Amino acid sequence: MRVAIAGAGAVGRSIAGELLENGHEVLLIDKAPTAISVERVPQAEWLLADACEITSLDEAALERCNVVIAATGDDKVNLVVSLLAKTEYGVPRVVSRVNNPKNEWLFNESWGVDVAVSTPRLMSALVEEAVSVGDLVRLLRFSQGDANLVELTLPPEAALAGTRVGDVTWPEDTALVTIIRGNRVLVPDDDDALEVGDELLFVAAPAREEQLEDLLSVRGGG
């Protein structure tokens, strides 16, 4: 997979390193000469250019990329890069960093963003996830399809404890994607029984989150 990353700061370089370790091709783009630190990520391609300029993106051959990541520290730049990647080059997957949570509402499919990652929101979500049992925690927002990645830890005395996954009538527009049980990560099977303490990860429409939380709570099931 070929991935272009706009922004070669600490965030961009860190993402590049992870992707390279997993065997992907990575191109780092930054307009600041001081950010071009080839020795820090030598396996990556580097381009000194303004990622908001069409000529720069032509040089980067963005049309050959499977994913573009807008990872600069400027939300305006990230939005422009996302929009150009999607509309001018038809990049299948565009992931954008949100620096200011107040701007999060802008990072949607109208601006070409498939996945918006807000570091402050993600950090607060991880704190909530660590201390919350029985409460739904929103981990990530997918702009395309209007869905969120949400987590809920099944509380003691939950009505659905012991119930087979296949016997649960989940809300519409909701999918159970993973069960984390202790140190194990389980792909849900209809025959798997839910257990107290299971961390359940769902992709769900925002409108269904309250139904999902009610279903999985102690009072769920009436």
PDB file of C-alpha atoms in Angstrom:
ATOM      1  CA  MET A   1       0.000   0.000   0.000  1.00  0.00           C
ATOM      2  CA  ARG A   2       1.280   3.458  -0.889  1.00  0.00           C
ATOM      3  CA  VAL A   3       0.662   6.189   1.690  1.00  0.00           C
ATOM      4  CA  ALA A   4       1.392   9.908   1.428  1.00  0.00           C
ATOM      5  CA  ILE A   5       1.720  11.887   4.658  1.00  0.00           C
ATOM      6  CA  ALA A   6       1.432  15.673   4.589  1.00  0.00           C
ATOM      7  CA  GLY A   7       3.401  16.982   7.538  1.00  0.00           C
ATOM      8  CA  ALA A   8       6.800  15.590   8.506  1.00  0.00           C
ATOM      9  CA  GLY A   9       6.772  16.690  12.116  1.00  0.00           C
ATOM     10  CA  ALA A  10       6.876  14.324  15.064  1.00  0.00           C
ATOM     11  CA  VAL A  11       3.370  13.013  14.348  1.00  0.00           C
ATOM     12  CA  GLY A  12       3.966  12.450  10.638  1.00  0.00           C
ATOM     13  CA  ARG A  13       7.329  10.764  11.194  1.00  0.00           C
ATOM     14  CA  SER A  14       5.884   8.503  13.879  1.00  0.00           C
ATOM     15  CA  ILE A  15       3.063   7.388  11.584  1.00  0.00           C
ATOM     16  CA  ALA A  16       5.552   6.843   8.764  1.00  0.00           C
ATOM     17  CA  GLY A  17       7.739   4.646  10.944  1.00  0.00           C
ATOM     18  CA  GLU A  18       4.810   2.431  11.938  1.00  0.00           C
ATOM     19  CA  LEU A  19       3.627   2.056   8.346  1.00  0.00           C
ATOM     20  CA  LEU A  20       7.108   1.249   7.058  1.00  0.00           C
ATOM     21  CA  GLU A  21       7.517  -1.442   9.723  1.00  0.00           C
ATOM     22  CA  ASN A  22       4.310  -2.989   8.394  1.00  0.00           C
ATOM     23  CA  GLY A  23       5.693  -3.128   4.868  1.00  0.00           C
ATOM     24  CA  HIS A  24       3.988  -0.127   3.258  1.00  0.00           C
ATOM     25  CA  GLU A  25       5.441   2.506   0.926  1.00  0.00           C
ATOM     26  CA  VAL A  26       5.490   5.954   2.532  1.00  0.00           C
ATOM     27  CA  LEU A  27       6.018   9.440   1.111  1.00  0.00           C
ATOM     28  CA  LEU A  28       6.524  12.316   3.579  1.00  0.00           C
ATOM     29  CA  ILE A  29       5.708  15.820   2.308  1.00  0.00           C
ATOM     30  CA  ASP A  30       6.605  19.079   4.061  1.00  0.00           C
ATOM     31  CA  LYS A  31       7.282  22.623   2.873  1.00  0.00           C
ATOM     32  CA  ALA A  32       9.675  23.466   5.709  1.00  0.00           C
ATOM     33  CA  PRO A  33      13.306  22.605   4.897  1.00  0.00           C
ATOM     34  CA  THR A  34      13.962  22.095   8.616  1.00  0.00           C
ATOM     35  CA  ALA A  35      11.342  19.329   8.670  1.00  0.00           C
ATOM     36  CA  ILE A  36      13.099  17.297   5.997  1.00  0.00           C
ATOM     37  CA  SER A  37      15.016  14.902   8.232  1.00  0.00           C
ATOM     38  CA  VAL A  38      15.723  11.989   5.936  1.00  0.00           C
ATOM     39  CA  GLU A  39      18.036  10.373   8.479  1.00  0.00           C
ATOM     40  CA  ARG A  40      15.133   9.996  10.951  1.00  0.00           C
ATOM     41  CA  VAL A  41      13.016   7.920   8.560  1.00  0.00           C
ATOM     42  CA  PRO A  42      15.497   6.800   5.885  1.00  0.00           C
ATOM     43  CA  GLN A  43      13.234   4.161   4.371  1.00  0.00           C
ATOM     44  CA  ALA A  44      10.609   6.746   3.406  1.00  0.00           C
ATOM     45  CA  GLU A  45      10.484   8.912   0.299  1.00  0.00           C
ATOM     46  CA  TRP A  46      10.748  12.622   1.062  1.00  0.00           C
ATOM     47  CA  LEU A  47       9.402  15.630  -0.832  1.00  0.00           C
ATOM     48  CA  LEU A  48      10.110  19.276   0.009  1.00  0.00           C
ATOM     49  CA  ALA A  49       6.907  20.895  -1.205  1.00  0.00           C
ATOM     50  CA  ASP A  50       3.689  22.640  -0.217  1.00  0.00           C
ATOM     51  CA  ALA A  51       1.012  19.935   0.041  1.00  0.00           C
ATOM     52  CA  CYS A  52      -1.678  22.573  -0.586  1.00  0.00           C
ATOM     53  CA  GLU A  53      -0.383  23.165  -4.125  1.00  0.00           C
ATOM     54  CA  ILE A  54      -1.626  21.074  -7.048  1.00  0.00           C
ATOM     55  CA  THR A  55       1.817  21.125  -8.660  1.00  0.00           C
ATOM     56  CA  SER A  56       3.311  19.615  -5.494  1.00  0.00           C
ATOM     57  CA  LEU A  57       0.689  16.882  -5.350  1.00  0.00           C
ATOM     58  CA  ASP A  58       1.242  16.129  -9.038  1.00  0.00           C
ATOM     59  CA  GLU A  59       4.939  15.691  -8.260  1.00  0.00           C
ATOM     60  CA  ALA A  60       3.966  13.401  -5.378  1.00  0.00           C
ATOM     61  CA  ALA A  61       1.872  11.297  -7.808  1.00  0.00           C
ATOM     62  CA  LEU A  62      -1.021  11.351  -5.366  1.00  0.00           C
ATOM     63  CA  GLU A  63      -3.199   9.437  -7.815  1.00  0.00           C
ATOM     64  CA  ARG A  64      -1.045   6.370  -7.081  1.00  0.00           C
ATOM     65  CA  CYS A  65      -1.686   6.559  -3.346  1.00  0.00           C
ATOM     66  CA  ASN A  66      -4.113   4.261  -1.559  1.00  0.00           C
ATOM     67  CA  VAL A  67      -4.186   6.507   1.508  1.00  0.00           C
ATOM     68  CA  VAL A  68      -3.391  10.143   2.227  1.00  0.00           C
ATOM     69  CA  ILE A  69      -2.829  11.301   5.811  1.00  0.00           C
ATOM     70  CA  ALA A  70      -3.054  15.024   6.552  1.00  0.00           C
ATOM     71  CA  ALA A  71      -0.938  15.231   9.699  1.00  0.00           C
ATOM     72  CA  THR A  72       0.199  18.840   9.915  1.00  0.00           C
ATOM     73  CA  GLY A  73      -0.305  21.028  12.968  1.00  0.00           C
ATOM     74  CA  ASP A  74      -2.558  23.399  11.006  1.00  0.00           C
ATOM     75  CA  ASP A  75      -6.227  22.426  10.618  1.00  0.00           C
ATOM     76  CA  LYS A  76      -6.677  24.672   7.569  1.00  0.00           C
ATOM     77  CA  VAL A  77      -3.824  22.907   5.781  1.00  0.00           C
ATOM     78  CA  ASN A  78      -5.184  19.487   6.718  1.00  0.00           C
ATOM     79  CA  LEU A  79      -8.615  20.351   5.315  1.00  0.00           C
ATOM     80  CA  VAL A  80      -7.186  21.630   2.022  1.00  0.00           C
ATOM     81  CA  VAL A  81      -4.952  18.581   1.620  1.00  0.00           C
ATOM     82  CA  SER A  82      -7.889  16.271   2.357  1.00  0.00           C
ATOM     83  CA  LEU A  83     -10.161  17.994  -0.137  1.00  0.00           C
ATOM     84  CA  LEU A  84      -7.572  17.976  -2.906  1.00  0.00           C
ATOM     85  CA  ALA A  85      -6.643  14.347  -2.275  1.00  0.00           C
ATOM     86  CA  LYS A  86     -10.245  13.217  -2.558  1.00  0.00           C
ATOM     87  CA  THR A  87     -11.626  15.476  -5.284  1.00  0.00           C
ATOM     88  CA  GLU A  88      -8.615  16.004  -7.558  1.00  0.00           C
ATOM     89  CA  TYR A  89      -6.856  12.658  -7.202  1.00  0.00           C
ATOM     90  CA  GLY A  90      -9.596  10.248  -6.126  1.00  0.00           C
ATOM     91  CA  VAL A  91      -7.601   8.867  -3.197  1.00  0.00           C
ATOM     92  CA  PRO A  92      -9.706   6.023  -1.705  1.00  0.00           C
ATOM     93  CA  ARG A  93      -8.909   6.745   1.936  1.00  0.00           C
ATOM     94  CA  VAL A  94      -8.189  10.121   3.483  1.00  0.00           C
ATOM     95  CA  VAL A  95      -7.311  10.399   7.173  1.00  0.00           C
ATOM     96  CA  SER A  96      -6.951  13.828   8.745  1.00  0.00           C
ATOM     97  CA  ARG A  97      -5.589  15.088  12.029  1.00  0.00           C
ATOM     98  CA  VAL A  98      -7.752  17.543  13.989  1.00  0.00           C
ATOM     99  CA  ASN A  99      -5.651  19.854  16.142  1.00  0.00           C
ATOM    100  CA  ASN A 100      -8.362  22.089  17.579  1.00  0.00           C
ATOM    101  CA  PRO A 101     -11.462  20.208  18.818  1.00  0.00           C
ATOM    102  CA  LYS A 102     -13.563  23.266  17.940  1.00  0.00           C
ATOM    103  CA  ASN A 103     -12.861  22.520  14.269  1.00  0.00           C
ATOM    104  CA  GLU A 104     -13.869  18.881  14.442  1.00  0.00           C
ATOM    105  CA  TRP A 105     -17.275  19.508  12.835  1.00  0.00           C
ATOM    106  CA  LEU A 106     -15.531  20.569   9.612  1.00  0.00           C
ATOM    107  CA  PHE A 107     -13.689  17.292   9.136  1.00  0.00           C
ATOM    108  CA  ASN A 108     -16.305  15.357   7.204  1.00  0.00           C
ATOM    109  CA  GLU A 109     -16.916  13.976   3.721  1.00  0.00           C
ATOM    110  CA  SER A 110     -17.681  17.482   2.418  1.00  0.00           C
ATOM    111  CA  TRP A 111     -13.971  18.191   2.886  1.00  0.00           C
ATOM    112  CA  GLY A 112     -12.911  14.770   1.613  1.00  0.00           C
ATOM    113  CA  VAL A 113     -12.189  13.342   5.068  1.00  0.00           C
ATOM    114  CA  ASP A 114     -12.981   9.659   5.616  1.00  0.00           C
ATOM    115  CA  VAL A 115     -11.571   9.443   9.146  1.00  0.00           C
ATOM    116  CA  ALA A 116     -10.940  12.401  11.456  1.00  0.00           C
ATOM    117  CA  VAL A 117      -8.575  11.856  14.374  1.00  0.00           C
ATOM    118  CA  SER A 118      -8.760  14.420  17.157  1.00  0.00           C
ATOM    119  CA  THR A 119      -5.868  13.896  19.556  1.00  0.00           C
ATOM    120  CA  PRO A 120      -7.527  15.711  22.494  1.00  0.00           C
ATOM    121  CA  ARG A 121     -10.754  13.774  21.985  1.00  0.00           C
ATOM    122  CA  LEU A 122      -8.897  10.486  21.609  1.00  0.00           C
ATOM    123  CA  MET A 123      -6.894  11.087  24.790  1.00  0.00           C
ATOM    124  CA  SER A 124     -10.008  11.946  26.783  1.00  0.00           C
ATOM    125  CA  ALA A 125     -11.771   8.911  25.320  1.00  0.00           C
ATOM    126  CA  LEU A 126      -8.928   6.638  26.378  1.00  0.00           C
ATOM    127  CA  VAL A 127      -9.095   8.067  29.895  1.00  0.00           C
ATOM    128  CA  GLU A 128     -12.849   7.447  29.976  1.00  0.00           C
ATOM    129  CA  GLU A 129     -12.396   3.968  28.562  1.00  0.00           C
ATOM    130  CA  ALA A 130      -9.933   3.125  31.316  1.00  0.00           C
ATOM    131  CA  VAL A 131     -12.253   4.126  34.133  1.00  0.00           C
ATOM    132  CA  SER A 132     -15.752   3.629  32.712  1.00  0.00           C
ATOM    133  CA  VAL A 133     -17.711   0.412  33.048  1.00  0.00           C
ATOM    134  CA  GLY A 134     -21.193   0.298  31.599  1.00  0.00           C
ATOM    135  CA  ASP A 135     -20.862   3.670  29.848  1.00  0.00           C
ATOM    136  CA  LEU A 136     -20.468   4.041  26.111  1.00  0.00           C
ATOM    137  CA  VAL A 137     -17.186   5.722  25.129  1.00  0.00           C
ATOM    138  CA  ARG A 138     -16.708   7.196  21.659  1.00  0.00           C
ATOM    139  CA  LEU A 139     -13.204   6.394  20.436  1.00  0.00           C
ATOM    140  CA  LEU A 140     -13.201   7.482  16.794  1.00  0.00           C
ATOM    141  CA  ARG A 141     -15.461   9.171  14.278  1.00  0.00           C
ATOM    142  CA  PHE A 142     -15.734   7.939  10.697  1.00  0.00           C
ATOM    143  CA  SER A 143     -16.878  10.833   8.550  1.00  0.00           C
ATOM    144  CA  GLN A 144     -17.860   8.650   5.628  1.00  0.00           C
ATOM    145  CA  GLY A 145     -21.031   6.746   6.448  1.00  0.00           C
ATOM    146  CA  ASP A 146     -21.766   8.799   9.578  1.00  0.00           C
ATOM    147  CA  ALA A 147     -20.528   6.205  12.075  1.00  0.00           C
ATOM    148  CA  ASN A 148     -18.426   6.041  15.217  1.00  0.00           C
ATOM    149  CA  LEU A 149     -16.134   3.468  16.774  1.00  0.00           C
ATOM    150  CA  VAL A 150     -17.467   3.077  20.305  1.00  0.00           C
ATOM    151  CA  GLU A 151     -16.517   0.933  23.298  1.00  0.00           C
ATOM    152  CA  LEU A 152     -18.445  -0.364  26.273  1.00  0.00           C
ATOM    153  CA  THR A 153     -17.229  -2.621  29.067  1.00  0.00           C
ATOM    154  CA  LEU A 154     -19.982  -5.023  30.102  1.00  0.00           C
ATOM    155  CA  PRO A 155     -20.780  -4.189  33.743  1.00  0.00           C
ATOM    156  CA  PRO A 156     -21.484  -6.659  36.564  1.00  0.00           C
ATOM    157  CA  GLU A 157     -25.078  -7.898  36.554  1.00  0.00           C
ATOM    158  CA  ALA A 158     -25.563  -6.742  32.956  1.00  0.00           C
ATOM    159  CA  ALA A 159     -28.727  -8.247  31.558  1.00  0.00           C
ATOM    160  CA  LEU A 160     -26.912  -9.671  28.508  1.00  0.00           C
ATOM    161  CA  ALA A 161     -24.124 -11.415  30.469  1.00  0.00           C
ATOM    162  CA  GLY A 162     -24.146 -15.064  29.427  1.00  0.00           C
ATOM    163  CA  THR A 163     -26.145 -14.386  26.256  1.00  0.00           C
ATOM    164  CA  ARG A 164     -24.892 -15.716  22.914  1.00  0.00           C
ATOM    165  CA  VAL A 165     -23.862 -12.995  20.476  1.00  0.00           C
ATOM    166  CA  GLY A 166     -26.154 -14.523  17.872  1.00  0.00           C
ATOM    167  CA  ASP A 167     -29.150 -14.266  20.196  1.00  0.00           C
ATOM    168  CA  VAL A 168     -28.808 -10.525  20.743  1.00  0.00           C
ATOM    169  CA  THR A 169     -30.976  -8.217  18.672  1.00  0.00           C
ATOM    170  CA  TRP A 170     -28.570  -5.365  18.110  1.00  0.00           C
ATOM    171  CA  PRO A 171     -29.894  -1.930  17.123  1.00  0.00           C
ATOM    172  CA  GLU A 172     -30.006  -1.123  13.415  1.00  0.00           C
ATOM    173  CA  ASP A 173     -26.868   0.406  11.904  1.00  0.00           C
ATOM    174  CA  THR A 174     -24.736  -1.245  14.603  1.00  0.00           C
ATOM    175  CA  ALA A 175     -22.044  -3.897  14.251  1.00  0.00           C
ATOM    176  CA  LEU A 176     -20.078  -5.673  16.986  1.00  0.00           C
ATOM    177  CA  VAL A 177     -16.565  -5.858  15.544  1.00  0.00           C
ATOM    178  CA  THR A 178     -14.350  -7.045  18.426  1.00  0.00           C
ATOM    179  CA  ILE A 179     -14.544  -8.509  21.909  1.00  0.00           C
ATOM    180  CA  ILE A 180     -11.527  -7.873  24.140  1.00  0.00           C
ATOM    181  CA  ARG A 181     -11.492 -10.403  26.946  1.00  0.00           C
ATOM    182  CA  GLY A 182      -8.499 -10.152  29.233  1.00  0.00           C
ATOM    183  CA  ASN A 183      -5.445 -10.436  26.979  1.00  0.00           C
ATOM    184  CA  ARG A 184      -7.418 -11.962  24.114  1.00  0.00           C
ATOM    185  CA  VAL A 185      -8.896 -10.229  21.093  1.00  0.00           C
ATOM    186  CA  LEU A 186     -11.879 -12.175  19.793  1.00  0.00           C
ATOM    187  CA  VAL A 187     -13.582 -11.917  16.436  1.00  0.00           C
ATOM    188  CA  PRO A 188     -17.259 -12.191  17.453  1.00  0.00           C
ATOM    189  CA  ASP A 189     -18.955 -15.472  16.631  1.00  0.00           C
ATOM    190  CA  ASP A 190     -22.672 -16.158  17.012  1.00  0.00           C
ATOM    191  CA  ASP A 191     -21.869 -18.902  19.549  1.00  0.00           C
ATOM    192  CA  ASP A 192     -19.692 -16.689  21.764  1.00  0.00           C
ATOM    193  CA  ALA A 193     -21.346 -15.837  25.080  1.00  0.00           C
ATOM    194  CA  LEU A 194     -20.887 -12.324  26.430  1.00  0.00           C
ATOM    195  CA  GLU A 195     -19.095 -12.129  29.790  1.00  0.00           C
ATOM    196  CA  VAL A 196     -18.951  -9.484  32.493  1.00  0.00           C
ATOM    197  CA  GLY A 197     -15.838  -7.368  31.930  1.00  0.00           C
ATOM    198  CA  ASP A 198     -15.794  -7.890  28.162  1.00  0.00           C
ATOM    199  CA  GLU A 199     -14.711  -4.774  26.277  1.00  0.00           C
ATOM    200  CA  LEU A 200     -17.054  -4.599  23.306  1.00  0.00           C
ATOM    201  CA  LEU A 201     -16.104  -2.504  20.288  1.00  0.00           C
ATOM    202  CA  PHE A 202     -18.839  -1.452  17.888  1.00  0.00           C
ATOM    203  CA  VAL A 203     -19.155   0.567  14.725  1.00  0.00           C
ATOM    204  CA  ALA A 204     -22.454   2.354  15.217  1.00  0.00           C
ATOM    205  CA  ALA A 205     -24.484   5.216  13.841  1.00  0.00           C
ATOM    206  CA  PRO A 206     -24.571   8.108  16.330  1.00  0.00           C
ATOM    207  CA  ALA A 207     -28.356   7.909  16.478  1.00  0.00           C
ATOM    208  CA  ARG A 208     -28.116   4.327  17.781  1.00  0.00           C
ATOM    209  CA  GLU A 209     -25.600   4.895  20.558  1.00  0.00           C
ATOM    210  CA  GLU A 210     -28.173   5.511  23.283  1.00  0.00           C
ATOM    211  CA  GLN A 211     -30.081   2.338  22.324  1.00  0.00           C
ATOM    212  CA  LEU A 212     -26.849   0.378  22.387  1.00  0.00           C
ATOM    213  CA  GLU A 213     -25.895   1.698  25.816  1.00  0.00           C
ATOM    214  CA  ASP A 214     -29.339   0.870  27.198  1.00  0.00           C
ATOM    215  CA  LEU A 215     -29.172  -2.637  25.742  1.00  0.00           C
ATOM    216  CA  LEU A 216     -25.817  -3.385  27.357  1.00  0.00           C
ATOM    217  CA  SER A 217     -26.440  -1.756  30.700  1.00  0.00           C
ATOM    218  CA  VAL A 218     -27.567  -3.407  33.933  1.00  0.00           C
ATOM    219  CA  ARG A 219     -31.113  -2.337  33.154  1.00  0.00           C
ATOM    220  CA  GLY A 220     -30.873  -3.520  29.548  1.00  0.00           C
ATOM    221  CA  GLY A 221     -33.490  -6.045  28.586  1.00  0.00           C
ATOM    222  CA  GLY A 222     -36.007  -4.556  31.008  1.00  0.00           C
TER     223      GLY A 222
END
